[in-house]
Tab-separated table of C-alpha atoms in Angstrom:
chain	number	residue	atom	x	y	z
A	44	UNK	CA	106.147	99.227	126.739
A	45	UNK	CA	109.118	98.585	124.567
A	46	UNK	CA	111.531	101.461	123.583
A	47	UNK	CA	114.116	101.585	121.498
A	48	UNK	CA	116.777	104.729	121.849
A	49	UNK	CA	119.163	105.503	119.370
A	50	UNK	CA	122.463	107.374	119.666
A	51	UNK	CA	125.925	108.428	117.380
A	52	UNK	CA	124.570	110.075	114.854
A	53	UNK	CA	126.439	113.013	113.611
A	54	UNK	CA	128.044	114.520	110.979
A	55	UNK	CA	131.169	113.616	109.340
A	56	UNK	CA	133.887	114.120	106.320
A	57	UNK	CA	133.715	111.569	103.312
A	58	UNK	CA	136.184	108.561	104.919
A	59	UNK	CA	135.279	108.860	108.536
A	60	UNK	CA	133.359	106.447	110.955
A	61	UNK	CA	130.739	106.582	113.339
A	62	UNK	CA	129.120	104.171	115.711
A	63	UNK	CA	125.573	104.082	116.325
A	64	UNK	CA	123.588	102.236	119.411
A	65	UNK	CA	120.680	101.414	119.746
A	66	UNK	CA	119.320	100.293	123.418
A	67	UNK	CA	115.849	98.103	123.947
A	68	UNK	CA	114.319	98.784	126.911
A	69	UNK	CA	111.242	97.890	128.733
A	70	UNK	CA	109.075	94.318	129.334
A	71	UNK	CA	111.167	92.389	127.199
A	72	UNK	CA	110.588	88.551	127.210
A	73	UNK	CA	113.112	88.028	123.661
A	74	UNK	CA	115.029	89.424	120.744
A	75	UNK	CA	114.983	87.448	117.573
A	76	UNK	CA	117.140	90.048	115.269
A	77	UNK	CA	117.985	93.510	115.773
A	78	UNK	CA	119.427	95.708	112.598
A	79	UNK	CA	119.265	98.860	111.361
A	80	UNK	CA	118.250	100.897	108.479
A	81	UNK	CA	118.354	104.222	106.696
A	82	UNK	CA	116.200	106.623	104.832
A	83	UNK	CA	117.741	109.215	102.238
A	84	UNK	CA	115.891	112.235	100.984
A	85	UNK	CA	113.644	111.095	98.299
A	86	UNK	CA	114.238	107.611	98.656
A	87	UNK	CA	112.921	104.649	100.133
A	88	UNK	CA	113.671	102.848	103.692
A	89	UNK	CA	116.429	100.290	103.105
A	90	UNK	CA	118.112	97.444	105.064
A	91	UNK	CA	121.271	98.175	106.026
A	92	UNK	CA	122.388	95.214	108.276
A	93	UNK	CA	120.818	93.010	110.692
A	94	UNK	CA	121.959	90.422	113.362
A	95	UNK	CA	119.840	87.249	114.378
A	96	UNK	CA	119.566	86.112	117.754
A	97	UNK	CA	122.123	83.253	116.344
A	98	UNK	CA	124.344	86.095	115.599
A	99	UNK	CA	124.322	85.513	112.138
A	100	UNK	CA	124.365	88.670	109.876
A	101	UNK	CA	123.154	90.431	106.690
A	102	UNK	CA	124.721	93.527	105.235
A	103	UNK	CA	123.017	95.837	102.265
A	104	UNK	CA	126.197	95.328	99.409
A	105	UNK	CA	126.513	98.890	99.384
A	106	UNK	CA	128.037	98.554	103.001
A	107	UNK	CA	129.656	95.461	102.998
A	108	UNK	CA	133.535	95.637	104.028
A	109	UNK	CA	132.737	99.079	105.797
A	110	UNK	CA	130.135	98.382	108.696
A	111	UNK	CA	129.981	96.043	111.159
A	112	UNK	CA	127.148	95.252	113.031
A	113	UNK	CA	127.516	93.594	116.756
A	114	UNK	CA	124.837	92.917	119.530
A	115	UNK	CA	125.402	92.941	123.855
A	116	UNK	CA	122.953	90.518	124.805
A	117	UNK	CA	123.174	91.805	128.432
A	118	UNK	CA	122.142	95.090	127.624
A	119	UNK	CA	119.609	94.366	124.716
A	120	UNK	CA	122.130	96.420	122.366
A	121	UNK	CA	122.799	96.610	118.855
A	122	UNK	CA	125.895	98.574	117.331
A	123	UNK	CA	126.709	99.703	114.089
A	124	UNK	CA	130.357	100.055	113.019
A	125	UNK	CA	130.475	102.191	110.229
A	126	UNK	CA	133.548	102.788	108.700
A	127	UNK	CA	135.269	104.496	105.038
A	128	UNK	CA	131.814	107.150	105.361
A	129	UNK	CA	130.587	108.126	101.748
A	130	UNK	CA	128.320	110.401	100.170
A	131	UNK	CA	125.585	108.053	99.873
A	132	UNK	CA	125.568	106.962	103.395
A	133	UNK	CA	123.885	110.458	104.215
A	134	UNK	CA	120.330	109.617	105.738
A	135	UNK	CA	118.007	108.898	108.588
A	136	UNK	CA	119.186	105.709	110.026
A	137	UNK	CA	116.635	103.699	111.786
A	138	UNK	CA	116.716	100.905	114.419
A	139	UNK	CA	114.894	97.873	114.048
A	140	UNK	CA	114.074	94.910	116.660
A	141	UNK	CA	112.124	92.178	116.400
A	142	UNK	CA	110.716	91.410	120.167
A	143	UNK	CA	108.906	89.342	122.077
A	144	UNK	CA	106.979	91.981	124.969
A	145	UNK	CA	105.651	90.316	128.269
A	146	UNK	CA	105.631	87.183	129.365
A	147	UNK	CA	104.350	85.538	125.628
A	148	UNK	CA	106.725	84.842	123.290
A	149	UNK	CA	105.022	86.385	120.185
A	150	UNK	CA	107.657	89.002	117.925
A	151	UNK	CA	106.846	92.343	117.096
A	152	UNK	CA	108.769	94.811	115.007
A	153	UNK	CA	109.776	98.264	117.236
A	154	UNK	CA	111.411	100.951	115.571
A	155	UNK	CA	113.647	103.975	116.993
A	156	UNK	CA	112.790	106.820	116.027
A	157	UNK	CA	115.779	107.734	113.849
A	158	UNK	CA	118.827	109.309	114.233
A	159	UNK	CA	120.863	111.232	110.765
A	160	UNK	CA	123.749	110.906	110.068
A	161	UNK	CA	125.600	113.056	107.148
A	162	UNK	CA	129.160	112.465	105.044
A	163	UNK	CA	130.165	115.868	104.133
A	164	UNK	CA	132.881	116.619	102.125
């Protein structure tokens, strides 16, 4: 089965950065896109950024100029730059990938299963 595993969460002050990573792992035949998202308290899930398989990307305009989202092929890894931290980036953030499992090259979405990160004054 496919896994994803997130890691970097933590908490920091308003204006810091983090990096988050998120590793695939398992039968894995493809990856079309890989991206990330975020859940605040009382609020709905929301795209953050993804990255196509053509490396082309998509940032939520909230973020744009202060993350930076990057893939390893080799290691079925997607990163998250995030840089200039502010109040409202406090939230579950999410992993997202869409794969291919097997030998059949048919996508499926797989999600971590979170990992929060908090701005703090």
């Amino acid at each position: 089965q496919v896994q994803l595993v997130e890691s970097g969460g933590g908490l920091v002050q308003v204006g810091g950065s983090l990096r988050l990573s998120c590793a695939a792992s398992g039968s894995i035949l493809s990856i079309n896109a890989m991206g990330w998202y975020r859940q605040a308290p009382g609020k709905a899930r929301e795209l953050v950024a993804i990255i196509t398989s053509g490396s082309s990307t998509n940032y939520a305009d909230s973020v744009k100029g202060r993350f930076t989202i990057s893939r390893d092929i080799a290691t079925n890894t997607v990163l998250l730059q995030m840089n200039s931290l502010k109040f409202e980036d406090t939230a579950v953030y999410y992993c997202n990938a869409h794969i291919a499992p097997g030998s059949l090259l048919r996508y499926y979405d797989y999600w971590g299963q979170g990992t929060q990160v908090t701005v703090s004054s």
